[in-house]
Amino acid sequence: QLRRRLESELEDIRGGGTWKSERVIASRQGPHLRLAGGGAGACGEEGSRSLPPLPCRCFSLSVPAGIINFCANNYLGLSSHPEVIRAAVEALEKFGAGLSSVRFICGTQSIHKDLEEKIARFHQREDAILYASCFDANAGIFEALLTPEDAVLSDELNHASIIDGIRLCKANKYRYKHMDMQDLEAKLKEAQKHRLRLVATDGAFSMDGDIAPLREICQLAQKYDALVFIDECHATGFLGPNGRGTDELLGVMDKVTIINSTLGKALGGAAGGYTTGPKPLIDLLRQRSRPYLFSNSLPPAVVGCAAKALDLLMESNAIAQSMAAKTQRFRSKMTAAGFTISGKDHPICPVMLGDARLASVMAEDMLNRGIYVIGFSYPVVPKGQARIRVQISAVHSDEDIDRCVEAFTEVGRKHGALA
Ligand code: PLP
């Protein structure tokens, strides 16, 4: 009976066109990937420019085995950086595979404390606490901090993990229209009756590549006596003059109280998340936050990766600058070719197409040309706003970017997206 029910549910997902299939990668994460089924060495050396077409058993179509990857959150290209890998191996050898324990029983090593100190220093905050993921950090913070006497005001397009974290808490919930400051102000007025107000927003939104108006949010927060929380998963390491994030970019580092972010994107890409902010808040999370209290410590190799990624960023902002230049190249060339790219100056570059089928066939055709991009349509994005999301990395070459633009132009003309 269960099997029949599950199969029928799966059929509904397929029928609804929202089935998510997973492509199997047989190489490291990077600008150039080799897909499983392409045969050993199908695209030559790591970083090879030769991308021979081969039939691949992961796809119904014949696609190139070696592809240029434009859909990872590997913004700074640190996921396979040799120094990051070496740091992971050293941590693995010195501290073992894992702790077989939660932090407060016998799962805290010196490297966990060092990484927390480094994260707090990077963000110029008092303290930081590590989690197994930023999903966990978001799941843990609202319940630990807010009571039924308090209120949380959340952007309607916030990440699923913020939405879930808010669901878990007993505070009064207000949802304001996406980046709409008039609506936020109206909700803040309504929320004056509560003891404490917390405005929660993504720093950068991953579907649109747009950046929250943090200056205005912080001004409103000051006016209505609220705290500001930002999720910096798509900002940490590369937004702002020193890659500190959206708060640095918009000059409000001293006005944002709480930052949650991930170690699983720009900061080495292994896994892990954290909260950084005032020390008493971090102390409270260590006592009360359920995903922290009841889940295993981060494995040493993962800690090693993130610590090295932060060292590299604190030494120099050259990698972040390189990513910004590549982003600028892609955005300006695509705009000149006649495409509309959502957002501004962010390495998430959504190529707006409108029609869901068009986004899907164009993404497929891009893959046939060796360019790996993903189409998004309803319900992931609003109806009529289907798009192909391109993510730029510091380790894309200018040639990679130009090949991507050329492929978009050919495919766009073929399918009528371009005149
Ligand atoms: N918040 C945002 C905005 C994200 O994009 C993601 C990941 O997709 C998360 C939180 C969760 O991060 P993690 O992968 O570390 O759980």
Tab-separated table of C-alpha atoms and ligand atoms in Angstrom:
chain	number	residue	atom	x	y	z
A	1	GLN	CA	0.000	0.000	0.000
A	2	LEU	CA	2.804	2.399	0.943
A	3	ARG	CA	4.688	1.572	-2.253
A	4	ARG	CA	1.571	2.314	-4.349
A	5	ARG	CA	0.987	5.601	-2.546
A	6	LEU	CA	4.606	6.678	-2.991
A	7	GLU	CA	4.601	5.727	-6.657
A	8	SER	CA	1.454	7.711	-7.262
A	9	GLU	CA	2.969	10.719	-5.487
A	10	LEU	CA	6.128	10.412	-7.575
A	11	GLU	CA	3.995	10.218	-10.724
A	12	ASP	CA	2.246	13.439	-9.675
A	13	ILE	CA	5.624	15.164	-9.306
A	14	ARG	CA	6.669	13.970	-12.770
A	15	GLY	CA	3.295	14.939	-14.233
A	16	GLY	CA	3.537	18.380	-12.608
A	17	GLY	CA	6.830	18.973	-14.394
A	18	THR	CA	8.717	19.609	-11.143
A	19	TRP	CA	10.826	16.436	-11.072
A	20	LYS	CA	14.408	17.199	-10.112
A	21	SER	CA	16.979	14.881	-11.633
A	22	GLU	CA	20.578	14.782	-10.468
A	23	ARG	CA	23.461	14.822	-12.885
A	24	VAL	CA	26.343	12.630	-11.813
A	25	ILE	CA	29.745	14.312	-11.866
A	26	ALA	CA	32.879	12.193	-12.089
A	27	SER	CA	35.435	14.921	-11.385
A	28	ARG	CA	36.120	17.568	-8.740
A	29	GLN	CA	33.886	20.619	-8.490
A	30	GLY	CA	35.249	23.308	-10.765
A	31	PRO	CA	34.727	25.386	-13.885
A	32	HIS	CA	35.203	22.272	-16.015
A	33	LEU	CA	33.464	19.059	-15.092
A	34	ARG	CA	33.487	15.530	-16.344
A	35	LEU	CA	30.147	13.772	-16.201
A	36	ALA	CA	29.868	10.148	-15.095
A	37	GLY	CA	29.481	7.779	-18.013
A	38	GLY	CA	31.823	9.799	-20.217
A	39	GLY	CA	34.670	7.365	-19.612
A	40	ALA	CA	37.912	7.931	-17.740
A	41	GLY	CA	39.734	11.043	-18.851
A	42	ALA	CA	36.945	11.936	-21.257
A	43	CYS	CA	37.680	15.616	-21.083
A	44	GLY	CA	41.413	15.213	-20.562
A	45	GLU	CA	43.226	16.871	-17.709
A	46	GLU	CA	41.568	18.936	-15.014
A	47	GLY	CA	41.012	22.366	-16.514
A	48	SER	CA	41.319	21.038	-20.060
A	49	ARG	CA	39.851	23.170	-22.804
A	50	SER	CA	38.996	20.160	-25.008
A	51	LEU	CA	35.396	19.138	-24.575
A	52	PRO	CA	34.754	16.169	-26.879
A	53	PRO	CA	31.155	15.065	-27.416
A	54	LEU	CA	30.480	11.593	-26.012
A	55	PRO	CA	27.253	9.721	-25.353
A	56	CYS	CA	26.498	9.876	-21.626
A	57	ARG	CA	24.341	7.377	-19.814
A	58	CYS	CA	23.116	10.019	-17.377
A	59	PHE	CA	21.123	11.742	-20.092
A	60	SER	CA	18.617	10.725	-22.648
A	61	LEU	CA	20.495	12.943	-25.084
A	62	SER	CA	24.052	12.695	-26.296
A	63	VAL	CA	25.863	15.427	-24.376
A	64	PRO	CA	29.521	16.336	-24.144
A	65	ALA	CA	31.240	14.427	-21.333
A	66	GLY	CA	33.348	17.460	-20.472
A	67	ILE	CA	31.339	20.564	-19.781
A	68	ILE	CA	31.864	24.129	-18.610
A	69	ASN	CA	30.010	24.493	-15.358
A	70	PHE	CA	27.923	27.604	-14.675
A	71	CYS	CA	25.650	26.313	-11.945
A	72	ALA	CA	27.689	25.810	-8.773
A	73	ASN	CA	27.884	28.240	-5.847
A	74	ASN	CA	31.662	27.913	-6.135
A	75	TYR	CA	31.905	31.706	-6.470
A	76	LEU	CA	35.583	31.985	-5.598
A	77	GLY	CA	36.676	28.666	-7.083
A	78	LEU	CA	37.987	27.476	-3.713
A	79	SER	CA	36.176	24.100	-3.762
A	80	SER	CA	39.169	22.459	-5.439
A	81	HIS	CA	41.882	24.962	-4.506
A	82	PRO	CA	45.103	23.024	-3.790
A	83	GLU	CA	45.751	24.800	-0.480
A	84	VAL	CA	42.180	24.163	0.689
A	85	ILE	CA	42.504	20.466	-0.160
A	86	ARG	CA	45.887	20.250	1.595
A	87	ALA	CA	44.460	21.904	4.722
A	88	ALA	CA	41.648	19.324	4.762
A	89	VAL	CA	44.083	16.414	4.471
A	90	GLU	CA	46.271	17.818	7.258
A	91	ALA	CA	43.243	18.296	9.548
A	92	LEU	CA	42.032	14.790	8.741
A	93	GLU	CA	45.407	13.293	9.621
A	94	LYS	CA	45.905	15.313	12.784
A	95	PHE	CA	42.339	15.351	14.175
A	96	GLY	CA	40.757	12.229	12.666
A	97	ALA	CA	37.670	11.537	10.607
A	98	GLY	CA	35.167	12.905	13.072
A	99	LEU	CA	34.156	13.325	16.683
A	100	SER	CA	31.404	10.741	17.099
A	101	SER	CA	29.852	13.277	19.416
A	102	VAL	CA	27.971	16.525	19.715
A	103	ARG	CA	29.933	19.603	20.696
A	104	PHE	CA	28.974	19.797	24.392
A	105	ILE	CA	29.674	16.137	25.194
A	106	CYS	CA	33.097	15.471	23.707
A	107	GLY	CA	32.963	17.023	20.254
A	108	THR	CA	34.865	20.304	20.545
A	109	GLN	CA	38.439	20.379	19.252
A	110	SER	CA	40.828	23.299	19.158
A	111	ILE	CA	40.171	23.662	15.408
A	112	HIS	CA	36.454	24.255	16.028
A	113	LYS	CA	37.234	27.058	18.475
A	114	ASP	CA	39.883	28.508	16.119
A	115	LEU	CA	37.454	28.507	13.196
A	116	GLU	CA	34.740	30.203	15.274
A	117	GLU	CA	37.214	32.867	16.325
A	118	LYS	CA	38.309	33.337	12.691
A	119	ILE	CA	34.711	33.668	11.443
A	120	ALA	CA	33.936	36.293	14.109
A	121	ARG	CA	37.106	38.208	13.162
A	122	PHE	CA	36.260	37.991	9.446
A	123	HIS	CA	32.806	39.520	10.051
A	124	GLN	CA	34.060	41.865	12.793
A	125	ARG	CA	31.621	40.409	15.349
A	126	GLU	CA	32.047	39.330	18.973
A	127	ASP	CA	31.689	35.576	18.557
A	128	ALA	CA	30.522	32.776	16.252
A	129	ILE	CA	29.027	29.300	16.531
A	130	LEU	CA	29.396	26.471	14.010
A	131	TYR	CA	26.626	24.226	12.697
A	132	ALA	CA	26.565	21.263	10.320
A	133	SER	CA	24.948	23.564	7.728
A	134	CYS	CA	23.452	27.007	7.351
A	135	PHE	CA	20.113	25.251	7.063
A	136	ASP	CA	20.695	24.151	10.664
A	137	ALA	CA	21.854	27.636	11.706
A	138	ASN	CA	18.596	29.047	10.316
A	139	ALA	CA	16.569	26.231	11.882
A	140	GLY	CA	18.099	26.929	15.291
A	141	ILE	CA	18.215	30.657	15.725
A	142	PHE	CA	14.624	31.908	15.750
A	143	GLU	CA	13.315	29.356	18.231
A	144	ALA	CA	16.229	29.959	20.585
A	145	LEU	CA	15.981	33.750	20.430
A	146	LEU	CA	12.300	34.624	20.096
A	147	THR	CA	9.345	33.945	22.411
A	148	PRO	CA	5.569	34.465	21.991
A	149	GLU	CA	6.125	38.011	23.268
A	150	ASP	CA	8.358	38.830	20.271
A	151	ALA	CA	7.886	39.347	16.526
A	152	VAL	CA	9.776	38.365	13.405
A	153	LEU	CA	9.351	40.196	10.099
A	154	SER	CA	10.486	38.187	7.098
A	155	ASP	CA	10.898	38.987	3.374
A	156	GLU	CA	8.434	36.836	1.415
A	157	LEU	CA	11.216	35.481	-0.820
A	158	ASN	CA	13.549	34.433	1.981
A	159	HIS	CA	15.276	31.068	1.657
A	160	ALA	CA	13.331	27.933	2.625
A	161	SER	CA	15.558	27.383	5.664
A	162	ILE	CA	14.654	30.821	7.100
A	163	ILE	CA	10.989	30.074	6.488
A	164	ASP	CA	11.327	26.717	8.252
A	165	GLY	CA	13.309	28.239	11.134
A	166	ILE	CA	10.605	30.866	11.634
A	167	ARG	CA	7.908	28.165	11.534
A	168	LEU	CA	9.643	26.466	14.452
A	169	CYS	CA	9.522	29.524	16.706
A	170	LYS	CA	6.568	30.810	18.690
A	171	ALA	CA	7.047	34.510	17.918
A	172	ASN	CA	4.412	36.552	16.079
A	173	LYS	CA	5.073	36.294	12.340
A	174	TYR	CA	4.883	39.049	9.746
A	175	ARG	CA	5.745	38.540	6.076
A	176	TYR	CA	6.587	41.659	4.056
A	177	LYS	CA	6.560	41.955	0.261
A	178	HIS	CA	9.903	41.258	-1.392
A	179	MET	CA	12.265	44.179	-0.699
A	180	ASP	CA	9.236	46.482	-0.279
A	181	MET	CA	10.193	49.089	2.314
A	182	GLN	CA	6.707	50.600	2.540
A	183	ASP	CA	5.294	47.210	3.408
A	184	LEU	CA	8.105	46.539	5.891
A	185	GLU	CA	7.400	49.891	7.573
A	186	ALA	CA	3.671	49.106	7.800
A	187	LYS	CA	4.451	45.722	9.366
A	188	LEU	CA	6.970	47.274	11.781
A	189	LYS	CA	4.281	49.733	12.938
A	190	GLU	CA	1.902	46.829	13.490
A	191	ALA	CA	4.582	44.940	15.397
A	192	GLN	CA	5.244	47.774	17.888
A	193	LYS	CA	3.026	45.998	20.406
A	194	HIS	CA	5.546	43.179	20.806
A	195	ARG	CA	8.552	43.102	23.133
A	196	LEU	CA	11.274	42.586	20.510
A	197	ARG	CA	11.234	42.862	16.707
A	198	LEU	CA	13.609	41.012	14.389
A	199	VAL	CA	13.738	41.773	10.654
A	200	ALA	CA	15.025	38.733	8.741
A	201	THR	CA	16.241	38.872	5.158
A	202	ASP	CA	18.559	37.159	2.729
A	203	GLY	CA	21.475	39.508	2.010
A	204	ALA	CA	21.441	38.397	-1.640
A	205	PHE	CA	18.544	36.440	-3.121
A	206	SER	CA	19.607	33.337	-4.994
A	207	MET	CA	16.879	33.197	-7.634
A	208	ASP	CA	17.157	36.821	-8.760
A	209	GLY	CA	20.713	37.841	-7.938
A	210	ASP	CA	19.274	40.938	-6.254
A	211	ILE	CA	20.605	42.461	-3.061
A	212	ALA	CA	18.454	43.402	-0.072
A	213	PRO	CA	18.193	47.201	0.512
A	214	LEU	CA	20.033	46.874	3.809
A	215	ARG	CA	20.606	50.594	4.313
A	216	GLU	CA	16.879	51.258	4.216
A	217	ILE	CA	16.123	48.150	6.290
A	218	CYS	CA	18.589	49.277	8.961
A	219	GLN	CA	17.134	52.817	8.977
A	220	LEU	CA	13.634	51.402	9.494
A	221	ALA	CA	14.955	49.022	12.145
A	222	GLN	CA	16.468	51.954	14.003
A	223	LYS	CA	13.261	54.004	13.704
A	224	TYR	CA	11.055	51.153	14.975
A	225	ASP	CA	13.501	49.660	17.445
A	226	ALA	CA	14.080	46.356	15.668
A	227	LEU	CA	17.079	44.053	15.226
A	228	VAL	CA	18.334	42.981	11.799
A	229	PHE	CA	19.242	39.415	10.822
A	230	ILE	CA	20.778	38.582	7.425
A	231	ASP	CA	21.450	35.280	5.686
A	232	GLU	CA	24.688	35.795	3.799
A	233	CYS	CA	25.033	32.463	1.986
A	234	HIS	CA	25.241	34.203	-1.398
A	235	ALA	CA	27.409	37.100	-0.214
A	236	THR	CA	30.040	35.917	2.276
A	237	GLY	CA	33.532	35.952	0.815
A	238	PHE	CA	32.871	38.116	-2.214
A	239	LEU	CA	30.424	41.034	-1.755
A	240	GLY	CA	31.860	44.306	-0.453
A	241	PRO	CA	35.380	45.740	-0.842
A	242	ASN	CA	36.873	42.989	1.362
A	243	GLY	CA	34.350	40.238	0.659
A	244	ARG	CA	32.731	40.562	4.090
A	245	GLY	CA	29.269	40.525	2.577
A	246	THR	CA	26.188	42.619	1.927
A	247	ASP	CA	26.570	44.613	5.149
A	248	GLU	CA	30.064	45.705	4.074
A	249	LEU	CA	28.917	46.420	0.509
A	250	LEU	CA	26.157	48.715	1.781
A	251	GLY	CA	28.127	50.259	4.669
A	252	VAL	CA	25.997	48.887	7.523
A	253	MET	CA	28.361	46.448	9.229
A	254	ASP	CA	27.691	48.104	12.590
A	255	LYS	CA	23.901	48.067	12.142
A	256	VAL	CA	23.244	44.397	11.359
A	257	THR	CA	23.042	42.407	14.598
A	258	ILE	CA	23.058	38.779	13.439
A	259	ILE	CA	24.617	37.052	10.429
A	260	ASN	CA	24.026	33.465	9.401
A	261	SER	CA	26.066	32.051	6.553
A	262	THR	CA	27.441	28.894	4.980
A	263	LEU	CA	30.830	27.273	4.574
A	264	GLY	CA	29.333	25.269	1.703
A	265	LYS	CA	29.462	27.880	-1.058
A	266	ALA	CA	32.233	30.479	-1.497
A	267	LEU	CA	34.201	29.437	1.621
A	268	GLY	CA	35.598	26.191	0.247
A	269	GLY	CA	32.285	24.541	-0.536
A	270	ALA	CA	32.636	21.519	1.766
A	271	ALA	CA	29.769	21.963	4.231
A	272	GLY	CA	28.871	23.747	7.433
A	273	GLY	CA	27.210	26.922	8.556
A	274	TYR	CA	27.408	29.453	11.346
A	275	THR	CA	25.852	32.314	13.268
A	276	THR	CA	27.992	35.300	14.176
A	277	GLY	CA	26.964	38.236	16.349
A	278	PRO	CA	26.899	39.452	19.971
A	279	LYS	CA	28.571	37.129	22.468
A	280	PRO	CA	25.529	36.630	24.756
A	281	LEU	CA	23.495	35.535	21.717
A	282	ILE	CA	26.139	32.997	20.701
A	283	ASP	CA	26.362	31.794	24.320
A	284	LEU	CA	22.583	31.345	24.360
A	285	LEU	CA	22.644	29.392	21.083
A	286	ARG	CA	25.204	26.993	22.603
A	287	GLN	CA	22.710	26.344	25.416
A	288	ARG	CA	19.426	26.329	23.496
A	289	SER	CA	19.812	25.846	19.745
A	290	ARG	CA	18.536	22.357	18.941
A	291	PRO	CA	20.435	21.639	15.679
A	292	TYR	CA	23.638	22.576	17.547
A	293	LEU	CA	22.879	20.638	20.721
A	294	PHE	CA	21.628	17.462	19.095
A	295	SER	CA	23.812	16.992	16.014
A	296	ASN	CA	27.384	15.840	15.444
A	297	SER	CA	30.343	18.247	15.364
A	298	LEU	CA	31.706	19.380	12.013
A	299	PRO	CA	34.313	16.878	10.743
A	300	PRO	CA	37.918	18.107	11.013
A	301	ALA	CA	38.542	17.960	7.247
A	302	VAL	CA	35.571	20.267	6.690
A	303	VAL	CA	36.838	22.641	9.388
A	304	GLY	CA	40.276	22.598	7.744
A	305	CYS	CA	38.825	23.588	4.341
A	306	ALA	CA	36.850	26.524	5.716
A	307	ALA	CA	39.703	27.803	7.894
A	308	LYS	CA	42.061	27.824	4.903
A	309	ALA	CA	39.464	29.512	2.665
A	310	LEU	CA	39.107	32.297	5.239
A	311	ASP	CA	42.903	32.668	5.492
A	312	LEU	CA	43.133	33.072	1.719
A	313	LEU	CA	40.398	35.722	1.744
A	314	MET	CA	41.850	37.641	4.665
A	315	GLU	CA	45.275	37.705	2.962
A	316	SER	CA	44.010	39.272	-0.255
A	317	ASN	CA	40.838	40.249	-2.053
A	318	ALA	CA	42.290	39.406	-5.480
A	319	ILE	CA	40.095	36.313	-5.911
A	320	ALA	CA	36.914	38.258	-5.145
A	321	GLN	CA	37.988	40.997	-7.553
A	322	SER	CA	38.629	38.448	-10.278
A	323	MET	CA	35.108	37.054	-9.784
A	324	ALA	CA	33.640	40.568	-9.974
A	325	ALA	CA	35.469	41.224	-13.271
A	326	LYS	CA	34.198	37.948	-14.784
A	327	THR	CA	30.670	38.773	-13.629
A	328	GLN	CA	30.880	42.171	-15.255
A	329	ARG	CA	32.149	40.600	-18.502
A	330	PHE	CA	29.265	38.106	-18.620
A	331	ARG	CA	26.544	40.601	-17.696
A	332	SER	CA	27.672	43.252	-20.190
A	333	LYS	CA	28.207	40.810	-23.094
A	334	MET	CA	24.836	39.128	-22.533
A	335	THR	CA	23.059	42.484	-22.309
A	336	ALA	CA	24.765	43.612	-25.524
A	337	ALA	CA	23.608	40.376	-27.174
A	338	GLY	CA	20.005	41.328	-26.338
A	339	PHE	CA	19.289	39.290	-23.189
A	340	THR	CA	17.773	40.615	-19.967
A	341	ILE	CA	19.833	39.707	-16.908
A	342	SER	CA	18.151	40.146	-13.538
A	343	GLY	CA	19.929	41.649	-10.520
A	344	LYS	CA	22.978	43.883	-10.517
A	345	ASP	CA	26.708	43.163	-10.131
A	346	HIS	CA	26.034	39.758	-8.517
A	347	PRO	CA	27.613	36.522	-9.835
A	348	ILE	CA	24.132	35.003	-9.882
A	349	CYS	CA	23.043	36.072	-13.352
A	350	PRO	CA	19.469	34.983	-14.140
A	351	VAL	CA	18.833	35.121	-17.906
A	352	MET	CA	15.148	36.083	-17.970
A	353	LEU	CA	13.092	34.206	-20.570
A	354	GLY	CA	9.530	34.211	-19.223
A	355	ASP	CA	8.283	30.973	-20.750
A	356	ALA	CA	8.939	27.757	-18.791
A	357	ARG	CA	9.271	25.529	-21.852
A	358	LEU	CA	11.659	27.960	-23.517
A	359	ALA	CA	13.877	27.983	-20.396
A	360	SER	CA	13.891	24.203	-20.274
A	361	VAL	CA	14.672	23.562	-23.979
A	362	MET	CA	17.294	26.298	-24.051
A	363	ALA	CA	19.054	24.876	-20.971
A	364	GLU	CA	19.046	21.440	-22.605
A	365	ASP	CA	20.444	22.852	-25.832
A	366	MET	CA	23.137	24.734	-23.906
A	367	LEU	CA	24.203	21.426	-22.374
A	368	ASN	CA	24.418	19.888	-25.839
A	369	ARG	CA	26.930	22.647	-26.567
A	370	GLY	CA	28.927	21.803	-23.439
A	371	ILE	CA	27.577	24.590	-21.222
A	372	TYR	CA	25.979	23.438	-17.994
A	373	VAL	CA	23.240	25.831	-16.847
A	374	ILE	CA	19.884	25.201	-15.187
A	375	GLY	CA	16.420	26.447	-16.129
A	376	PHE	CA	14.065	27.472	-13.319
A	377	SER	CA	10.318	27.821	-13.666
A	378	TYR	CA	7.160	27.846	-11.530
A	379	PRO	CA	6.838	26.929	-8.627
A	380	VAL	CA	10.511	27.706	-7.897
A	381	VAL	CA	10.062	31.191	-9.408
A	382	PRO	CA	6.787	33.086	-10.060
A	383	LYS	CA	4.656	32.069	-13.066
A	384	GLY	CA	5.726	33.775	-16.297
A	385	GLN	CA	9.221	34.512	-14.937
A	386	ALA	CA	11.079	31.381	-16.051
A	387	ARG	CA	14.781	31.838	-16.424
A	388	ILE	CA	18.139	30.160	-16.848
A	389	ARG	CA	20.404	30.854	-13.894
A	390	VAL	CA	24.088	31.336	-14.657
A	391	GLN	CA	26.582	31.494	-11.786
A	392	ILE	CA	29.992	32.984	-12.390
A	393	SER	CA	33.128	31.848	-10.580
A	394	ALA	CA	36.548	33.468	-10.141
A	395	VAL	CA	38.067	30.416	-11.840
A	396	HIS	CA	36.129	30.751	-15.084
A	397	SER	CA	38.459	31.983	-17.787
A	398	ASP	CA	37.478	34.853	-20.095
A	399	GLU	CA	37.300	32.199	-22.807
A	400	ASP	CA	34.775	30.172	-20.726
A	401	ILE	CA	32.598	33.264	-20.295
A	402	ASP	CA	32.777	34.083	-24.004
A	403	ARG	CA	31.874	30.503	-24.958
A	404	CYS	CA	28.871	30.689	-22.685
A	405	VAL	CA	27.702	33.982	-24.243
A	406	GLU	CA	28.223	32.575	-27.775
A	407	ALA	CA	26.218	29.455	-26.926
A	408	PHE	CA	23.403	31.559	-25.420
A	409	THR	CA	23.316	33.716	-28.549
A	410	GLU	CA	23.099	30.685	-30.874
A	411	VAL	CA	20.538	28.886	-28.738
A	412	GLY	CA	18.542	32.090	-28.138
A	413	ARG	CA	18.293	32.736	-31.888
A	414	LYS	CA	17.387	29.114	-32.614
A	415	HIS	CA	14.499	29.138	-30.137
A	416	GLY	CA	13.265	32.657	-30.830
A	417	ALA	CA	14.415	34.247	-27.550
A	418	LEU	CA	16.566	36.657	-29.552
A	419	ALA	CA	15.600	38.460	-32.732
B	1	PLP	N1	20.384	30.093	3.018
B	1	PLP	C1	20.467	30.338	1.692
B	1	PLP	C2	20.110	31.695	1.175
B	1	PLP	C3	20.891	29.320	0.805
B	1	PLP	O1	20.974	29.555	-0.499
B	1	PLP	C4	21.230	28.063	1.348
B	1	PLP	C5	21.662	26.937	0.472
B	1	PLP	O2	21.181	26.712	-0.593
B	1	PLP	C6	21.127	27.857	2.725
B	1	PLP	C7	20.703	28.887	3.533
B	1	PLP	C8	21.505	26.547	3.349
B	1	PLP	O3	22.902	26.469	3.364
B	1	PLP	P1	23.633	25.058	3.657
B	1	PLP	O4	23.840	24.430	2.321
B	1	PLP	O5	24.887	25.422	4.369
B	1	PLP	O6	22.689	24.279	4.511
